[in-house]
Amino acid sequence: MIRETAKKLVPLVDSKKNSDLLEVYMNYRIKELHKLLEQHEDMYNITKAQGAIQEIRRLKTLRDEVLAKTEK
């Protein structure tokens, strides 16, 4: 992530309350996507759900990434 983008995201992740609420939502979405993985039989939808889970897990590190980029 470039520094300019990180600066724009600081208001979103600077608040612990916001971060905690986002974490609750991300955990909920991962659980729902796991259910889809169990139900789908076709590889297209399985791969799609796996990619979504991967991206949500990546977003879980957003706060640390933004704060690291803006501290430099």
Coordinates of C-alpha atoms in Angstrom, one line a residue:
M1 CA 0.0 0.0 0.0
I2 CA 1.3 3.4 -0.8
R3 CA 1.5 6.1 1.9
E4 CA -1.1 8.4 0.3
T5 CA -3.7 5.6 0.4
A6 CA -2.8 4.7 3.9
K7 CA -3.3 8.3 5.0
K8 CA -6.8 8.3 3.6
L9 CA -7.6 5.1 5.5
V10 CA -6.4 6.4 8.9
P11 CA -9.9 7.7 10.0
L12 CA -11.3 4.2 9.4
V13 CA -8.8 2.2 11.3
D14 CA -7.6 4.8 13.9
S15 CA -10.7 4.1 16.1
K16 CA -10.4 0.9 18.1
K17 CA -14.2 0.8 18.1
N18 CA -14.4 0.9 14.3
S19 CA -11.7 -1.8 14.0
D20 CA -13.5 -4.0 16.4
L21 CA -16.8 -3.7 14.6
L22 CA -15.1 -4.4 11.2
E23 CA -13.6 -7.5 12.8
V24 CA -17.0 -8.7 14.0
Y25 CA -18.4 -8.3 10.4
M26 CA -15.3 -10.0 8.8
N27 CA -15.6 -13.0 11.1
Y28 CA -19.3 -13.3 10.3
R29 CA -18.6 -13.2 6.5
I30 CA -15.9 -15.8 6.9
K31 CA -18.3 -18.1 8.7
E32 CA -20.9 -17.7 6.0
L33 CA -18.4 -18.3 3.2
H34 CA -17.3 -21.5 5.0
K35 CA -20.9 -22.7 4.9
L36 CA -20.9 -22.0 1.2
L37 CA -17.7 -24.0 0.8
E38 CA -19.4 -27.0 2.4
Q39 CA -22.5 -26.7 0.2
H40 CA -21.0 -26.1 -3.2
E41 CA -19.9 -28.9 -5.5
D42 CA -18.7 -27.0 -8.5
M43 CA -15.1 -25.7 -8.5
Y44 CA -16.0 -22.3 -9.8
N45 CA -18.0 -21.4 -6.7
I46 CA -15.5 -23.1 -4.3
T47 CA -12.7 -21.1 -5.8
K48 CA -14.7 -17.9 -5.6
A49 CA -15.5 -18.5 -1.9
Q50 CA -11.9 -19.3 -1.2
G51 CA -10.8 -16.1 -2.8
A52 CA -13.3 -14.1 -0.8
I53 CA -12.1 -15.6 2.5
Q54 CA -8.5 -14.9 1.5
E55 CA -9.3 -11.2 0.8
I56 CA -11.3 -10.8 4.1
R57 CA -8.3 -12.3 6.0
R58 CA -6.1 -9.8 4.2
L59 CA -8.4 -7.0 5.4
K60 CA -7.9 -8.1 9.0
T61 CA -4.4 -6.8 8.7
L62 CA -5.5 -3.4 7.3
R63 CA -5.2 -1.5 10.6
D64 CA -1.6 -2.7 11.2
E65 CA -0.6 -2.0 7.6
V66 CA -2.1 1.5 7.6
L67 CA -0.6 2.5 10.9
A68 CA 2.8 1.1 9.8
K69 CA 2.8 3.1 6.5
T70 CA 1.7 6.4 8.1
E71 CA 4.3 6.2 10.9
K72 CA 7.3 6.4 8.5

